[in-house]
Coordinates of C-alpha atoms in Angstrom, one line a residue:
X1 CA 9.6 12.1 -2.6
X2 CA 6.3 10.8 -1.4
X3 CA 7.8 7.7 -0.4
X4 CA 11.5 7.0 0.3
X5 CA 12.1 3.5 0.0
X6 CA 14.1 0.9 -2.5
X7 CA 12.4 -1.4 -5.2
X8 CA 12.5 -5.3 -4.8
X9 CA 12.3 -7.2 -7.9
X10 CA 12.8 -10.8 -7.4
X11 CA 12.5 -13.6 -10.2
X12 CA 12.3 -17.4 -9.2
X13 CA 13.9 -20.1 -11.6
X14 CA 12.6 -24.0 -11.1
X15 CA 15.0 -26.5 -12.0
X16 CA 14.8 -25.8 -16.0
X17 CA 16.0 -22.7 -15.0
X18 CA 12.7 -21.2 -16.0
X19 CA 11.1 -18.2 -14.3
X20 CA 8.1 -19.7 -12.1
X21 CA 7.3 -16.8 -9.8
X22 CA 8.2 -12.8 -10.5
X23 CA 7.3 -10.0 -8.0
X24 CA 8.6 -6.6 -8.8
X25 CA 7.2 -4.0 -5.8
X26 CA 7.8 -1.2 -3.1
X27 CA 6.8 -1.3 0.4
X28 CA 7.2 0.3 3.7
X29 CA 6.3 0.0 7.1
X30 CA 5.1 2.2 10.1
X31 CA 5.6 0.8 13.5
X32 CA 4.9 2.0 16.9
X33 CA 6.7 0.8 19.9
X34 CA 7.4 1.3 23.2
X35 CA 10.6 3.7 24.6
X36 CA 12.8 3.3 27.4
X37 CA 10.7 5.7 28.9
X38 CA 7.2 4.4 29.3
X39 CA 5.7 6.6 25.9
X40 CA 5.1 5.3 22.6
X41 CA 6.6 6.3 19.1
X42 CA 6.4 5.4 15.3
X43 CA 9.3 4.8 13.2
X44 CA 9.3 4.5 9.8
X45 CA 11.4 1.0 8.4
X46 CA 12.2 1.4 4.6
X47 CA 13.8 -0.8 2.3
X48 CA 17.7 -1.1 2.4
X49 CA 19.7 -1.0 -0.9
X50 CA 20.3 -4.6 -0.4
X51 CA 17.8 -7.3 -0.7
X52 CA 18.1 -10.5 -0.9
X53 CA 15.3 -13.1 -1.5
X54 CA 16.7 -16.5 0.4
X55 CA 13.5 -18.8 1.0
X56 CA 11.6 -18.1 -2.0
X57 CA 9.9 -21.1 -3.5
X58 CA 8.3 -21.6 -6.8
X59 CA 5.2 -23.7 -5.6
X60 CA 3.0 -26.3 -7.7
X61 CA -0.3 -28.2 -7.3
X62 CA 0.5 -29.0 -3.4
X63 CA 2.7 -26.5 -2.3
X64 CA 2.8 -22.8 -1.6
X65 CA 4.8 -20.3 -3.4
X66 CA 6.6 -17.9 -1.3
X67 CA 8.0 -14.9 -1.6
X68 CA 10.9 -14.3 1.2
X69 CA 13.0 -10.8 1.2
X70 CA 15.2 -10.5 3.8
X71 CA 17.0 -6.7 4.3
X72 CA 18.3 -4.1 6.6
X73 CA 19.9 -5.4 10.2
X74 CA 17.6 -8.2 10.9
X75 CA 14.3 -7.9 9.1
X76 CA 12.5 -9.5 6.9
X77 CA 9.0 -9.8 4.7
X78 CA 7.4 -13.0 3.1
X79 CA 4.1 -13.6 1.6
X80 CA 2.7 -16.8 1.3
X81 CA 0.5 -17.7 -1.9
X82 CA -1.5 -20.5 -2.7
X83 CA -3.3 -21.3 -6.3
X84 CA -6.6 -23.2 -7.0
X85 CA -7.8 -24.4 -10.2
X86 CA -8.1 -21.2 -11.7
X87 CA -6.9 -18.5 -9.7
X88 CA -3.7 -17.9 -7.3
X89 CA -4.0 -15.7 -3.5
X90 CA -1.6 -14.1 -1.4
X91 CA -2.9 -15.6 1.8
X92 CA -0.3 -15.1 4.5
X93 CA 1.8 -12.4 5.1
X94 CA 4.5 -12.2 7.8
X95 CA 6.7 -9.3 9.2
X96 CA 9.7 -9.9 11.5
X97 CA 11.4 -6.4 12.8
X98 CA 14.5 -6.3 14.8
X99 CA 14.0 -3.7 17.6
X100 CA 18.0 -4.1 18.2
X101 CA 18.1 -2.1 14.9
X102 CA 19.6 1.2 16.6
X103 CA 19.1 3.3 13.7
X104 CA 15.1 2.6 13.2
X105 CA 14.5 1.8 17.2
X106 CA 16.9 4.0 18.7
X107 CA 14.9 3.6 22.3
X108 CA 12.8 0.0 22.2
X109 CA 12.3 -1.0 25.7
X110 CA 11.5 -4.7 24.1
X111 CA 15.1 -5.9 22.0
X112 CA 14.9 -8.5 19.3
X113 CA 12.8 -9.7 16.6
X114 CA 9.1 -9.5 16.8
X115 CA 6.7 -11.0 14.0
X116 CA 3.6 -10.1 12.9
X117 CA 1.2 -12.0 10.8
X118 CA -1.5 -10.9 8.8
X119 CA -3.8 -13.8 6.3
X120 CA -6.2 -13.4 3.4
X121 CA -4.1 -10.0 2.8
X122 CA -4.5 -10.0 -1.3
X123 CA -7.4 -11.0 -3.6
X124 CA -7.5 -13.7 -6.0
X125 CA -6.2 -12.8 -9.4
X126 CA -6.3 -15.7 -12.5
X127 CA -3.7 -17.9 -13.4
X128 CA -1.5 -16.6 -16.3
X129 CA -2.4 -13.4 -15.0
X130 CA -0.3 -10.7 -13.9
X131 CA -1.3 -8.7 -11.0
X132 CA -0.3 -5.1 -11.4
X133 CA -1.1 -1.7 -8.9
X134 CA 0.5 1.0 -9.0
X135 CA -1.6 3.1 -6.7
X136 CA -0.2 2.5 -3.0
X137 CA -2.5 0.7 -0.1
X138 CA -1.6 -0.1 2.9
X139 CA -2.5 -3.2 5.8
X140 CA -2.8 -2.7 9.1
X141 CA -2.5 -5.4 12.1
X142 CA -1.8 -4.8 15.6
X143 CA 1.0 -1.9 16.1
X144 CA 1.8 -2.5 12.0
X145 CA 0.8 -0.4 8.9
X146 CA 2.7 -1.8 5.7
X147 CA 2.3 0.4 2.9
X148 CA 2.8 -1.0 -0.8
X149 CA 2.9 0.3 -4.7
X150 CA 4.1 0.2 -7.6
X151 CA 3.3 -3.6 -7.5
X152 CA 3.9 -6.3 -10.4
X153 CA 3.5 -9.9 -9.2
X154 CA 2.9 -13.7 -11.2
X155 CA 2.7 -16.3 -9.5
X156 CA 2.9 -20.3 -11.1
X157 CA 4.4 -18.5 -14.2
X158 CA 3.5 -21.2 -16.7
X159 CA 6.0 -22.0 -19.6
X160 CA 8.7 -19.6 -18.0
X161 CA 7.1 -16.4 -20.2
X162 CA 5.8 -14.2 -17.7
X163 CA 1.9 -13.1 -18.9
X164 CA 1.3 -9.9 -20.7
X165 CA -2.5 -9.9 -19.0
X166 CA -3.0 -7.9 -16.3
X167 CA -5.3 -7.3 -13.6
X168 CA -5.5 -4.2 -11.9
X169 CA -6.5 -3.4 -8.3
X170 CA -9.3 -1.1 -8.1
X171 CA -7.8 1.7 -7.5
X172 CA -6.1 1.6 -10.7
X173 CA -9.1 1.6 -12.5
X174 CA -10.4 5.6 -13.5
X175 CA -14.0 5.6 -13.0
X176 CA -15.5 6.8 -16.3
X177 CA -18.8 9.5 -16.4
X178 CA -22.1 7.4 -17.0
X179 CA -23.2 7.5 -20.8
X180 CA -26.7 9.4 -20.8
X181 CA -28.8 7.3 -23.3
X182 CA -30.6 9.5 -25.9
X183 CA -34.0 11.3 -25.3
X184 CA -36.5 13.3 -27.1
X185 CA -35.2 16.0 -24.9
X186 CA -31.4 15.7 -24.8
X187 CA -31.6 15.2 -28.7
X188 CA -30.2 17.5 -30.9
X189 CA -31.6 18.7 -34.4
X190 CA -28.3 19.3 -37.0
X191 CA -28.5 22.8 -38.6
X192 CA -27.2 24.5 -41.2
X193 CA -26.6 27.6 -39.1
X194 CA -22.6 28.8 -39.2
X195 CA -21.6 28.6 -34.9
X196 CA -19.0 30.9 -33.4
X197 CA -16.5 27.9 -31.4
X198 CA -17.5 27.6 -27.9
X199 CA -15.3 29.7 -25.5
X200 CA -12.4 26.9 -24.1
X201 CA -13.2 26.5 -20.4
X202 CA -10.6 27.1 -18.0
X203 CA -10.1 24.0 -15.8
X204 CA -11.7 24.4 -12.5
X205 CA -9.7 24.8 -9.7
X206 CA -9.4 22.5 -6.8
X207 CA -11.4 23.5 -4.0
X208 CA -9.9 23.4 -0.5
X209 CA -10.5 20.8 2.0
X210 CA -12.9 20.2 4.2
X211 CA -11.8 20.9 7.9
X212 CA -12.1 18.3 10.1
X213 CA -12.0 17.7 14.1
X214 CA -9.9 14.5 15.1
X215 CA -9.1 13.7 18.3
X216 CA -7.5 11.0 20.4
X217 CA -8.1 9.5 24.1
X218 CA -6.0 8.2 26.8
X219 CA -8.7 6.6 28.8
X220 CA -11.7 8.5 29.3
X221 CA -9.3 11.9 28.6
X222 CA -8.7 13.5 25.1
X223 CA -4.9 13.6 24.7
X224 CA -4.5 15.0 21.3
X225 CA -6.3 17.6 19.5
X226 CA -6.4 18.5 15.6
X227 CA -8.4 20.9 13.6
X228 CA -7.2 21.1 10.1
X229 CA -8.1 20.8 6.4
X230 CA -5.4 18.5 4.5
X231 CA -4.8 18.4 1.1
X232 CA -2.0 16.6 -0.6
X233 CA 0.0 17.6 -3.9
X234 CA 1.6 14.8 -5.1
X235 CA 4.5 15.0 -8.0
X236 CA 4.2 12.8 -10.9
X237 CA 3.9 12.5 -14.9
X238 CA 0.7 14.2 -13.6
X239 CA 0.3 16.2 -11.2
X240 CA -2.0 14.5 -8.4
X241 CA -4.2 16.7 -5.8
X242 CA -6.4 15.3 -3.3
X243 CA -8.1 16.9 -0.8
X244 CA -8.6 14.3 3.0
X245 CA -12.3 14.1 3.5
X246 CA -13.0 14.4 7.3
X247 CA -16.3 12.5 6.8
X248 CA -14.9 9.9 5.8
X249 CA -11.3 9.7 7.5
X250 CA -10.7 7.7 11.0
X251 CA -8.3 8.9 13.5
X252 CA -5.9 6.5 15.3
X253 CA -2.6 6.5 17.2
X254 CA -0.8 7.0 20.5
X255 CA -0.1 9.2 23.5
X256 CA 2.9 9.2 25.3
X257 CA 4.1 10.9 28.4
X258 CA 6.4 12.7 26.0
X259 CA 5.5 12.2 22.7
X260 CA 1.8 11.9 20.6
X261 CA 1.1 9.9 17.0
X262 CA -1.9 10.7 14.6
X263 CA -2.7 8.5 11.9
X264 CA -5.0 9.6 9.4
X265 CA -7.0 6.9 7.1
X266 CA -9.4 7.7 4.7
X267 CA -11.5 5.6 2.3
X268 CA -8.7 5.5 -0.3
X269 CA -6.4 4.2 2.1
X270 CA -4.3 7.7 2.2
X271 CA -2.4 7.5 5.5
X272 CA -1.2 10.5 6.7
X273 CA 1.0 10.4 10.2
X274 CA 1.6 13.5 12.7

């Protein structure tokens, strides 16, 4: 799989036992941290079959809705949204990893929870509107990357129905060939003439990617090295190509004394870590 993580679907009831908040998502996180030995390294924390959502609060006119998932041996994800008179905002969101979590940090120098906070990290979307993307994204803060799709979220559900209007994140939305208003010259006369059918086109063929340089410094010395051309094939109903772009890519990461990370992030938020 692409990802390898578990779905979270949490519904809120208020007293009437009414859904007031529903969030149905996947998300995981890359984090770097420091070894026993001095070097840094980047683990991957997924999901755990078990969820549980303790915390979570409906919200109204004065207060906040939250969303509060706790899973795994210690950790835990919340976002924080607040509404206006026409449109609600995920404003806060806050990560709390527990480096004593062997089987994810198998080396952290540092032991116990550490939080990270990120604010303003969704857009506004209207009330009795359901925000919907399946295409994944990712936020980055400090030593962080979260990673998110397949995202359903209402907040202030009004009358306990759950809205069938959706708003999509951009990247979502297909972008559609401009229509080429008629012309004297791209007008055509009908005729009466019997045509042969046009010969079908075959699809064209993806073109390989572009090779790009990325590098990394410790200091004022390059640690790590790459020359490649990436291209991902992704399985789905459809099958998905897409070829990195070095022009518009940026390299990040770490070098160790033992070990090296490369991130890769292009303008379409495809991260891609060596």
């Amino acid at each position: 799989g692409f990802f390898q993580s578990y779905a979270v679907k949490v519904d809120i009831k208020d007293a009437s036992n009414a859904t007031c908040l529903y969030a149905d998502w996947m998300m995981k996180f890359l984090i770097t941290y420091e070894s026993n030995n001095g070097d840094y390294k980047t683990t991957t924390l997924n999901l755990s079959s078990s969820v549980t959502h303790n915390g979570s609060v409906c919200g109204n006119d004065t207060q906040a809705a939250l969303v509060a998932v706790q899973f795994g041996e210690g950790h835990s994800w919340s976002v924080n949204i607040t509404k206006n008179n026409e449109t609600y905002q995920g404003d806060l969101i806050t990560l709390t990893y527990n480096t004593n979590d062997t089987a994810v940090f198998p080396d952290a120098i540092r032991k116990g929870p550490v939080t990270v906070l990120v604010k303003n990290p969704l857009p506004p979307v209207q009330l009795n509107t359901v925000y919907v993307c399946h295409s994944s994204y990712s936020i980055e803060a400090e030593n962080i990357t979260q990673i998110f799709w397949n995202v359903t979220m209402q907040a202030f559900v009004q009358n306990g129905t759950v809205s069938k209007k959706e708003s999509r994140c951009p990247a979502d939305t297909p972008t559609s060939a401009p229509t080429v208003p008629p012309t004297i010259a791209n007008v055509t006369t009908a005729s009466t003439t019997t045509l042969s059918p046009a010969p079908t086109t075959a699809p064209k063929p993806v073109e390989n990617p572009d090779t790009g340089n990325y590098s990394l410094k410790s200091g004022n010395k390059t640690c790590f090295l790459a020359t490649v051309g990436l291209q991902l094939n992704v399985s789905q109903d459809k099958p998905l190509v897409i070829n990195i772009n070095p022009k518009t890519t940026i390299a990040d990461g770490v070098c160790g004394n033992v070990t090296a990370t490369l991130k890769l992030n292009d303008g379409n938020s495809t991260l891609i870590g060596f």
